[in-house]
PDB file of C-alpha atoms in Angstrom:
ATOM      1  CA  UNK A1197      -1.994  12.138   1.914  1.00 73.00           C
ATOM      2  CA  UNK A1198      -0.926  14.447  -1.328  1.00 75.00           C
ATOM      3  CA  UNK A1199      -3.149  17.178  -0.052  1.00 77.00           C
ATOM      4  CA  UNK A1200      -2.175  17.195   3.420  1.00 76.00           C
ATOM      5  CA  UNK A1201       1.824  16.998   2.310  1.00 73.00           C
ATOM      6  CA  UNK A1202       0.856  19.479  -0.575  1.00 76.00           C
ATOM      7  CA  UNK A1203       3.372  17.527  -2.866  1.00 74.00           C
ATOM      8  CA  UNK A1204       2.574  19.754  -5.711  1.00 75.00           C
ATOM      9  CA  UNK A1205       3.297  23.274  -4.476  1.00 77.00           C
ATOM     10  CA  UNK A1206       7.196  22.080  -2.981  1.00 75.00           C
ATOM     11  CA  UNK A1207       6.076  23.625   0.102  1.00 81.00           C
ATOM     12  CA  UNK A1208       8.494  20.915   1.928  1.00 79.00           C
ATOM     13  CA  UNK A1209      11.748  22.341  -0.189  1.00 82.00           C
ATOM     14  CA  UNK A1210      14.105  23.610   2.537  1.00 83.00           C
ATOM     15  CA  UNK A1211      12.214  22.248   5.775  1.00 86.00           C
ATOM     16  CA  UNK A1212      14.968  19.852   7.324  1.00 90.00           C
ATOM     17  CA  UNK A1213      13.638  15.811   7.718  1.00 89.00           C
ATOM     18  CA  UNK A1214      11.330  16.657   4.877  1.00 85.00           C
ATOM     19  CA  UNK A1215      14.296  16.244   1.845  1.00 86.00           C
ATOM     20  CA  UNK A1216      12.396  13.457   0.464  1.00 85.00           C
ATOM     21  CA  UNK A1217       9.390  14.732   0.332  1.00 83.00           C
ATOM     22  CA  UNK A1218      10.581  17.601  -1.590  1.00 84.00           C
ATOM     23  CA  UNK A1219      12.478  15.230  -3.990  1.00 87.00           C
ATOM     24  CA  UNK A1220       9.423  13.325  -4.467  1.00 83.00           C
ATOM     25  CA  UNK A1221       7.643  16.858  -5.597  1.00 84.00           C
ATOM     26  CA  UNK A1222      10.667  17.364  -8.160  1.00 86.00           C
ATOM     27  CA  UNK A1223      10.550  13.796  -9.327  1.00 89.00           C
ATOM     28  CA  UNK A1224       6.646  13.841  -9.854  1.00 87.00           C
ATOM     29  CA  UNK A1225       6.192  16.988 -11.199  1.00 87.00           C
ATOM     30  CA  UNK A1226       5.792  16.683 -14.989  1.00 92.00           C
ATOM     31  CA  UNK A1227       3.121  14.422 -14.148  1.00 91.00           C
ATOM     32  CA  UNK A1228      -0.449  15.625 -13.786  1.00 91.00           C
ATOM     33  CA  UNK A1229      -2.247  15.959 -10.494  1.00 86.00           C
ATOM     34  CA  UNK A1230      -4.987  13.054 -10.933  1.00 91.00           C
ATOM     35  CA  UNK A1231      -2.772  10.897 -12.566  1.00 92.00           C
ATOM     36  CA  UNK A1232      -0.739  11.362  -8.945  1.00 87.00           C
ATOM     37  CA  UNK A1233      -3.149  10.824  -7.063  1.00 86.00           C
ATOM     38  CA  UNK A1234      -4.671   7.421  -9.103  1.00 91.00           C
ATOM     39  CA  UNK A1235      -1.013   6.202  -8.947  1.00 87.00           C
ATOM     40  CA  UNK A1236      -1.235   6.230  -4.796  1.00 84.00           C
ATOM     41  CA  UNK A1237      -4.216   4.694  -4.423  1.00 85.00           C
ATOM     42  CA  UNK A1238      -3.207   2.244  -6.834  1.00 87.00           C
ATOM     43  CA  UNK A1239       0.006   1.797  -4.355  1.00 86.00           C
ATOM     44  CA  UNK A1240      -2.595   0.708  -1.652  1.00 86.00           C
ATOM     45  CA  UNK A1241      -4.123  -2.648  -0.970  1.00 87.00           C
ATOM     46  CA  UNK A1242      -7.822  -2.258  -1.020  1.00 88.00           C
ATOM     47  CA  UNK A1243     -10.697  -4.374  -2.537  1.00 90.00           C
ATOM     48  CA  UNK A1244     -12.191  -7.778  -1.967  1.00 93.00           C
ATOM     49  CA  UNK A1245      -9.751 -10.329  -0.517  1.00 94.00           C
ATOM     50  CA  UNK A1246      -9.030 -12.018  -4.004  1.00 96.00           C
ATOM     51  CA  UNK A1247      -8.078  -8.548  -5.066  1.00 95.00           C
ATOM     52  CA  UNK A1248      -5.852  -8.436  -2.441  1.00 94.00           C
ATOM     53  CA  UNK A1249      -4.317 -11.253  -3.288  1.00 95.00           C
ATOM     54  CA  UNK A1250      -3.946 -10.447  -6.919  1.00 95.00           C
ATOM     55  CA  UNK A1251      -1.792  -7.579  -6.102  1.00 93.00           C
ATOM     56  CA  UNK A1252      -0.074  -8.964  -3.537  1.00 93.00           C
ATOM     57  CA  UNK A1253       0.981 -11.776  -5.637  1.00 93.00           C
ATOM     58  CA  UNK A1254       1.819  -9.380  -8.550  1.00 93.00           C
ATOM     59  CA  UNK A1255       3.991  -7.520  -5.977  1.00 91.00           C
ATOM     60  CA  UNK A1256       5.555 -10.475  -5.210  1.00 90.00           C
ATOM     61  CA  UNK A1257       6.261 -11.528  -9.147  1.00 90.00           C
ATOM     62  CA  UNK A1258       8.131  -8.350  -9.070  1.00 91.00           C
ATOM     63  CA  UNK A1259      10.116  -8.415  -6.322  1.00 88.00           C
ATOM     64  CA  UNK A1260      10.692 -12.058  -6.606  1.00 85.00           C
ATOM     65  CA  UNK A1261      10.861 -12.612  -2.720  1.00 82.00           C
ATOM     66  CA  UNK A1262       8.563 -11.997   0.437  1.00 82.00           C
ATOM     67  CA  UNK A1263       8.353  -8.459   1.900  1.00 82.00           C
ATOM     68  CA  UNK A1264       6.688  -6.818   4.830  1.00 83.00           C
ATOM     69  CA  UNK A1265       3.057  -5.447   4.401  1.00 82.00           C
ATOM     70  CA  UNK A1266       1.103  -3.338   6.635  1.00 80.00           C
ATOM     71  CA  UNK A1267      -2.419  -3.564   6.022  1.00 78.00           C
ATOM     72  CA  UNK A1268      -5.082  -0.957   7.608  1.00 80.00           C
ATOM     73  CA  UNK A1269      -8.111  -1.804   8.077  1.00 82.00           C
ATOM     74  CA  UNK A1270      -9.136   1.186   9.558  1.00 79.00           C
ATOM     75  CA  UNK A1271      -8.934   4.719   8.449  1.00 74.00           C
ATOM     76  CA  UNK A1272     -11.008   8.082   7.736  1.00 77.00           C
ATOM     77  CA  UNK A1273     -13.519   7.489  10.222  1.00 84.00           C
ATOM     78  CA  UNK A1274     -14.805   4.339   9.181  1.00 88.00           C
ATOM     79  CA  UNK A1275     -17.576   2.346  11.214  1.00 93.00           C
ATOM     80  CA  UNK A1276     -15.870  -0.092  13.898  1.00 92.00           C
ATOM     81  CA  UNK A1277     -18.367  -2.858  12.555  1.00 94.00           C
ATOM     82  CA  UNK A1278     -16.669  -2.227   9.315  1.00 92.00           C
ATOM     83  CA  UNK A1279     -13.008  -2.010  10.247  1.00 91.00           C
ATOM     84  CA  UNK A1280     -13.892  -5.651  12.047  1.00 93.00           C
ATOM     85  CA  UNK A1281     -15.683  -7.090   9.400  1.00 93.00           C
ATOM     86  CA  UNK A1282     -12.488  -6.418   7.304  1.00 92.00           C
ATOM     87  CA  UNK A1283     -10.172  -7.429   9.721  1.00 92.00           C
ATOM     88  CA  UNK A1284     -11.641 -10.737   9.801  1.00 94.00           C
ATOM     89  CA  UNK A1285     -11.936 -11.000   6.072  1.00 93.00           C
ATOM     90  CA  UNK A1286      -8.205 -10.421   6.380  1.00 93.00           C
ATOM     91  CA  UNK A1287      -7.369 -12.710   8.479  1.00 94.00           C
ATOM     92  CA  UNK A1288      -9.185 -15.327   7.266  1.00 96.00           C
ATOM     93  CA  UNK A1289      -8.585 -15.549   3.440  1.00 96.00           C
ATOM     94  CA  UNK A1290      -5.539 -13.193   2.964  1.00 94.00           C
ATOM     95  CA  UNK A1291      -3.085 -14.241   5.881  1.00 93.00           C
ATOM     96  CA  UNK A1292      -3.451 -17.880   5.339  1.00 95.00           C
ATOM     97  CA  UNK A1293      -2.696 -17.600   1.132  1.00 95.00           C
ATOM     98  CA  UNK A1294      -0.067 -15.553   2.217  1.00 92.00           C
ATOM     99  CA  UNK A1295       1.559 -17.199   5.161  1.00 91.00           C
ATOM    100  CA  UNK A1296       1.706 -20.364   2.535  1.00 92.00           C
ATOM    101  CA  UNK A1297       3.215 -18.697   0.127  1.00 91.00           C
ATOM    102  CA  UNK A1298       6.382 -17.163   2.043  1.00 86.00           C
ATOM    103  CA  UNK A1299       6.268 -21.440   3.295  1.00 88.00           C
ATOM    104  CA  UNK A1300       6.751 -22.109  -0.376  1.00 86.00           C
ATOM    105  CA  UNK A1301       9.432 -19.926  -0.951  1.00 84.00           C
ATOM    106  CA  UNK A1302      11.456 -20.693   2.443  1.00 83.00           C
ATOM    107  CA  UNK A1303      11.681 -24.362   1.480  1.00 85.00           C
ATOM    108  CA  UNK A1304      12.695 -23.682  -2.341  1.00 84.00           C
ATOM    109  CA  UNK A1305      15.789 -21.625  -0.853  1.00 77.00           C
TER     110      UNK A1305
END
């Protein structure tokens, strides 16, 4: 993503519709490229169902309320069988827990 959008070279400056990307380039100019890459990776949900739930739990604790999340199980040429396996793991082990969290939150609210 960083290489595609060329966040480090400021190419987005002056391109209508990409003002937020140009601002991101300016706001993160003081951060080393490898640190920006690591930060981007850590924003994403990946890992075992337990690891994904822990990341979601941390985000929920920070925000204090439920939030929408988009889970991708297929990108970068992932083989269909691997994508299907990931989708099943998420649907069987992650979503039921998150739905319980949402229900509990709504009941307390």
